């Protein structure tokens, strides 16, 4: 392979060829300056357009992410409400099972049309109207002591 020094051309001293190349390059630049400027503007516009598209895509992705989070939140809320409803129904069923066991243990049939089995059996809770009466007054007044006890069948 032939090199520049072998052919007798020294790269350090070849100033005439480099100046002619520089002159040619500057002539071409001047000649096509308007095309170069237009292409740079187009590339700048292209870069701006690309940046704008990236920003728009990023905004759309963020919007989609927010909407998905809201959808998941609404779904969780709906599932939570359904679970709470099932728990309430399970509690109601548990009370019915307990009532059935109570009737079975008492040995009697379930009272048809009865809303409150406990009341039908005569078990009621009475409200104390004399809560403001102190214990000292109840000892002085024997009528106040004659109170129906809790669980007493009336």
PDB file of C-alpha atoms in Angstrom:
ATOM      1  CA  UNK A   1       0.000   0.000   0.000  1.00  0.00           C
ATOM      2  CA  UNK A   2       1.393   3.373  -0.971  1.00  0.00           C
ATOM      3  CA  UNK A   3       1.574   6.108   1.620  1.00  0.00           C
ATOM      4  CA  UNK A   4       1.870   9.858   1.161  1.00  0.00           C
ATOM      5  CA  UNK A   5       5.533   9.918   2.233  1.00  0.00           C
ATOM      6  CA  UNK A   6       6.473   7.116  -0.168  1.00  0.00           C
ATOM      7  CA  UNK A   7       4.935   8.946  -3.064  1.00  0.00           C
ATOM      8  CA  UNK A   8       6.993  11.987  -2.207  1.00  0.00           C
ATOM      9  CA  UNK A   9       4.231  14.047  -0.739  1.00  0.00           C
ATOM     10  CA  UNK A  10       4.796  15.196   2.774  1.00  0.00           C
ATOM     11  CA  UNK A  11       1.560  16.007   4.561  1.00  0.00           C
ATOM     12  CA  UNK A  12       3.154  18.784   6.582  1.00  0.00           C
ATOM     13  CA  UNK A  13       4.292  20.652   3.513  1.00  0.00           C
ATOM     14  CA  UNK A  14       1.274  20.163   1.296  1.00  0.00           C
ATOM     15  CA  UNK A  15      -0.198  23.574   2.033  1.00  0.00           C
ATOM     16  CA  UNK A  16      -1.188  24.295  -1.554  1.00  0.00           C
ATOM     17  CA  UNK A  17      -3.520  21.312  -1.684  1.00  0.00           C
ATOM     18  CA  UNK A  18      -5.097  22.110   1.680  1.00  0.00           C
ATOM     19  CA  UNK A  19      -5.705  25.735   0.698  1.00  0.00           C
ATOM     20  CA  UNK A  20      -7.302  24.703  -2.540  1.00  0.00           C
ATOM     21  CA  UNK A  21      -9.514  22.281  -0.653  1.00  0.00           C
ATOM     22  CA  UNK A  22     -10.452  24.980   1.856  1.00  0.00           C
ATOM     23  CA  UNK A  23     -11.204  27.388  -0.982  1.00  0.00           C
ATOM     24  CA  UNK A  24     -13.377  24.833  -2.707  1.00  0.00           C
ATOM     25  CA  UNK A  25     -15.219  24.060   0.548  1.00  0.00           C
ATOM     26  CA  UNK A  26     -15.899  27.745   1.202  1.00  0.00           C
ATOM     27  CA  UNK A  27     -17.121  28.225  -2.382  1.00  0.00           C
ATOM     28  CA  UNK A  28     -19.514  25.320  -2.015  1.00  0.00           C
ATOM     29  CA  UNK A  29     -20.719  26.672   1.328  1.00  0.00           C
ATOM     30  CA  UNK A  30     -21.422  30.085  -0.175  1.00  0.00           C
ATOM     31  CA  UNK A  31     -23.121  28.591  -3.199  1.00  0.00           C
ATOM     32  CA  UNK A  32     -25.415  26.345  -1.158  1.00  0.00           C
ATOM     33  CA  UNK A  33     -25.781  28.614   1.880  1.00  0.00           C
ATOM     34  CA  UNK A  34     -29.510  29.058   1.415  1.00  0.00           C
ATOM     35  CA  UNK A  35     -30.008  25.296   1.170  1.00  0.00           C
ATOM     36  CA  UNK A  36     -27.862  24.743   4.271  1.00  0.00           C
ATOM     37  CA  UNK A  37     -29.849  27.358   6.216  1.00  0.00           C
ATOM     38  CA  UNK A  38     -33.146  25.844   5.099  1.00  0.00           C
ATOM     39  CA  UNK A  39     -32.043  22.346   6.051  1.00  0.00           C
ATOM     40  CA  UNK A  40     -30.875  23.553   9.468  1.00  0.00           C
ATOM     41  CA  UNK A  41     -34.229  25.273   9.982  1.00  0.00           C
ATOM     42  CA  UNK A  42     -36.031  22.144   8.896  1.00  0.00           C
ATOM     43  CA  UNK A  43     -33.939  20.069  11.243  1.00  0.00           C
ATOM     44  CA  UNK A  44     -34.621  22.581  14.044  1.00  0.00           C
ATOM     45  CA  UNK A  45     -38.324  22.483  13.188  1.00  0.00           C
ATOM     46  CA  UNK A  46     -38.115  18.719  13.071  1.00  0.00           C
ATOM     47  CA  UNK A  47     -36.438  18.639  16.466  1.00  0.00           C
ATOM     48  CA  UNK A  48     -39.058  21.006  17.873  1.00  0.00           C
ATOM     49  CA  UNK A  49     -41.807  18.862  16.364  1.00  0.00           C
ATOM     50  CA  UNK A  50     -40.241  15.713  17.810  1.00  0.00           C
ATOM     51  CA  UNK A  51     -39.953  17.350  21.244  1.00  0.00           C
ATOM     52  CA  UNK A  52     -43.566  18.494  20.994  1.00  0.00           C
ATOM     53  CA  UNK A  53     -44.686  14.973  20.078  1.00  0.00           C
ATOM     54  CA  UNK A  54     -42.704  13.529  22.991  1.00  0.00           C
ATOM     55  CA  UNK A  55     -44.296  16.029  25.373  1.00  0.00           C
ATOM     56  CA  UNK A  56     -47.757  15.273  24.012  1.00  0.00           C
ATOM     57  CA  UNK A  57     -47.164  11.522  24.282  1.00  0.00           C
ATOM     58  CA  UNK A  58     -45.905  11.953  27.848  1.00  0.00           C
ATOM     59  CA  UNK A  59     -49.013  13.987  28.743  1.00  0.00           C
ATOM     60  CA  UNK A  60     -51.289  11.350  27.220  1.00  0.00           C
ATOM     61  CA  UNK A  61     -49.493   8.596  29.130  1.00  0.00           C
ATOM     62  CA  UNK A  62     -49.854  10.558  32.376  1.00  0.00           C
ATOM     63  CA  UNK A  63     -53.550  11.120  31.678  1.00  0.00           C
ATOM     64  CA  UNK A  64     -54.043   7.416  30.950  1.00  0.00           C
ATOM     65  CA  UNK A  65     -52.161   6.516  34.148  1.00  0.00           C
ATOM     66  CA  UNK A  66     -54.386   8.854  36.199  1.00  0.00           C
ATOM     67  CA  UNK A  67     -57.557   7.486  34.595  1.00  0.00           C
ATOM     68  CA  UNK A  68     -56.416   3.917  35.268  1.00  0.00           C
ATOM     69  CA  UNK A  69     -55.738   4.794  38.909  1.00  0.00           C
ATOM     70  CA  UNK A  70     -59.201   6.353  39.231  1.00  0.00           C
ATOM     71  CA  UNK A  71     -60.760   3.286  37.617  1.00  0.00           C
ATOM     72  CA  UNK A  72     -58.903   0.984  40.023  1.00  0.00           C
ATOM     73  CA  UNK A  73     -59.971   3.163  42.959  1.00  0.00           C
ATOM     74  CA  UNK A  74     -63.624   3.073  41.859  1.00  0.00           C
ATOM     75  CA  UNK A  75     -63.415  -0.700  41.410  1.00  0.00           C
ATOM     76  CA  UNK A  76     -61.896  -1.137  44.890  1.00  0.00           C
ATOM     77  CA  UNK A  77     -64.643   1.048  46.370  1.00  0.00           C
ATOM     78  CA  UNK A  78     -67.318  -0.984  44.585  1.00  0.00           C
ATOM     79  CA  UNK A  79     -65.759  -4.250  45.791  1.00  0.00           C
ATOM     80  CA  UNK A  80     -65.468  -2.887  49.349  1.00  0.00           C
ATOM     81  CA  UNK A  81     -69.165  -1.940  49.348  1.00  0.00           C
ATOM     82  CA  UNK A  82     -70.105  -5.375  48.032  1.00  0.00           C
ATOM     83  CA  UNK A  83     -67.991  -6.995  50.760  1.00  0.00           C
ATOM     84  CA  UNK A  84     -69.603  -4.843  53.459  1.00  0.00           C
ATOM     85  CA  UNK A  85     -73.044  -5.779  52.124  1.00  0.00           C
ATOM     86  CA  UNK A  86     -72.111  -9.475  52.227  1.00  0.00           C
ATOM     87  CA  UNK A  87     -70.825  -9.070  55.792  1.00  0.00           C
ATOM     88  CA  UNK A  88     -74.104  -7.430  56.864  1.00  0.00           C
ATOM     89  CA  UNK A  89     -76.072 -10.242  55.236  1.00  0.00           C
ATOM     90  CA  UNK A  90     -73.841 -12.827  56.893  1.00  0.00           C
ATOM     91  CA  UNK A  91     -74.415 -11.204  60.281  1.00  0.00           C
ATOM     92  CA  UNK A  92     -78.168 -11.278  59.695  1.00  0.00           C
ATOM     93  CA  UNK A  93     -77.975 -14.946  58.721  1.00  0.00           C
ATOM     94  CA  UNK A  94     -75.857 -15.634  61.797  1.00  0.00           C
ATOM     95  CA  UNK A  95     -78.561 -14.112  64.003  1.00  0.00           C
ATOM     96  CA  UNK A  96     -81.209 -16.245  62.286  1.00  0.00           C
ATOM     97  CA  UNK A  97     -79.102 -19.364  62.834  1.00  0.00           C
ATOM     98  CA  UNK A  98     -78.660 -18.411  66.486  1.00  0.00           C
ATOM     99  CA  UNK A  99     -82.400 -17.867  66.823  1.00  0.00           C
ATOM    100  CA  UNK A 100     -83.118 -21.238  65.207  1.00  0.00           C
ATOM    101  CA  UNK A 101     -80.686 -22.919  67.595  1.00  0.00           C
ATOM    102  CA  UNK A 102     -82.353 -21.157  70.514  1.00  0.00           C
ATOM    103  CA  UNK A 103     -85.818 -22.337  69.416  1.00  0.00           C
ATOM    104  CA  UNK A 104     -84.467 -25.844  68.885  1.00  0.00           C
ATOM    105  CA  UNK A 105     -82.925 -25.883  72.357  1.00  0.00           C
ATOM    106  CA  UNK A 106     -86.158 -24.614  73.909  1.00  0.00           C
ATOM    107  CA  UNK A 107     -87.961 -27.495  72.280  1.00  0.00           C
ATOM    108  CA  UNK A 108     -90.677 -25.441  70.689  1.00  0.00           C
ATOM    109  CA  UNK A 109     -91.532 -24.710  67.103  1.00  0.00           C
ATOM    110  CA  UNK A 110     -90.676 -21.378  65.662  1.00  0.00           C
ATOM    111  CA  UNK A 111     -93.453 -18.929  66.274  1.00  0.00           C
ATOM    112  CA  UNK A 112     -94.896 -18.030  62.890  1.00  0.00           C
ATOM    113  CA  UNK A 113     -95.443 -14.345  62.250  1.00  0.00           C
ATOM    114  CA  UNK A 114     -93.445 -13.386  65.271  1.00  0.00           C
ATOM    115  CA  UNK A 115     -90.919 -10.697  64.694  1.00  0.00           C
ATOM    116  CA  UNK A 116     -89.262 -10.847  68.072  1.00  0.00           C
ATOM    117  CA  UNK A 117     -89.021 -14.330  69.494  1.00  0.00           C
ATOM    118  CA  UNK A 118     -87.549 -13.034  72.729  1.00  0.00           C
ATOM    119  CA  UNK A 119     -90.530 -10.753  73.312  1.00  0.00           C
ATOM    120  CA  UNK A 120     -92.918 -13.619  72.568  1.00  0.00           C
ATOM    121  CA  UNK A 121     -91.199 -15.596  75.289  1.00  0.00           C
ATOM    122  CA  UNK A 122     -91.785 -12.697  77.682  1.00  0.00           C
ATOM    123  CA  UNK A 123     -88.192 -11.600  77.980  1.00  0.00           C
ATOM    124  CA  UNK A 124     -88.040  -7.836  77.765  1.00  0.00           C
ATOM    125  CA  UNK A 125     -85.620  -5.175  78.813  1.00  0.00           C
ATOM    126  CA  UNK A 126     -87.230  -2.425  80.795  1.00  0.00           C
ATOM    127  CA  UNK A 127     -85.879   1.069  80.781  1.00  0.00           C
ATOM    128  CA  UNK A 128     -85.048   2.575  84.130  1.00  0.00           C
ATOM    129  CA  UNK A 129     -87.018   5.783  84.407  1.00  0.00           C
ATOM    130  CA  UNK A 130     -85.551   6.575  87.779  1.00  0.00           C
ATOM    131  CA  UNK A 131     -81.905   6.740  86.804  1.00  0.00           C
ATOM    132  CA  UNK A 132     -81.587  10.049  88.604  1.00  0.00           C
ATOM    133  CA  UNK A 133     -82.658   8.458  91.908  1.00  0.00           C
ATOM    134  CA  UNK A 134     -79.617   7.746  94.046  1.00  0.00           C
ATOM    135  CA  UNK A 135     -79.062   4.553  96.042  1.00  0.00           C
ATOM    136  CA  UNK A 136     -79.723   6.380  99.345  1.00  0.00           C
ATOM    137  CA  UNK A 137     -83.194   7.385  98.223  1.00  0.00           C
ATOM    138  CA  UNK A 138     -83.992   3.863  97.098  1.00  0.00           C
ATOM    139  CA  UNK A 139     -83.113   2.525 100.545  1.00  0.00           C
ATOM    140  CA  UNK A 140     -85.454   5.045 102.164  1.00  0.00           C
ATOM    141  CA  UNK A 141     -88.312   4.317  99.804  1.00  0.00           C
ATOM    142  CA  UNK A 142     -89.209   0.584  99.701  1.00  0.00           C
ATOM    143  CA  UNK A 143     -91.475   1.131  96.679  1.00  0.00           C
ATOM    144  CA  UNK A 144     -88.446   2.156  94.640  1.00  0.00           C
ATOM    145  CA  UNK A 145     -86.717  -1.121  95.545  1.00  0.00           C
ATOM    146  CA  UNK A 146     -89.586  -3.182  94.173  1.00  0.00           C
ATOM    147  CA  UNK A 147     -88.259  -3.159  90.676  1.00  0.00           C
ATOM    148  CA  UNK A 148     -88.519  -5.848  88.071  1.00  0.00           C
ATOM    149  CA  UNK A 149     -85.179  -7.517  87.636  1.00  0.00           C
ATOM    150  CA  UNK A 150     -83.598  -8.097  84.280  1.00  0.00           C
ATOM    151  CA  UNK A 151     -84.609 -11.349  82.670  1.00  0.00           C
ATOM    152  CA  UNK A 152     -87.723 -11.691  84.810  1.00  0.00           C
ATOM    153  CA  UNK A 153     -90.665 -13.079  82.863  1.00  0.00           C
ATOM    154  CA  UNK A 154     -93.648 -10.730  83.088  1.00  0.00           C
TER     155      UNK A 154
END
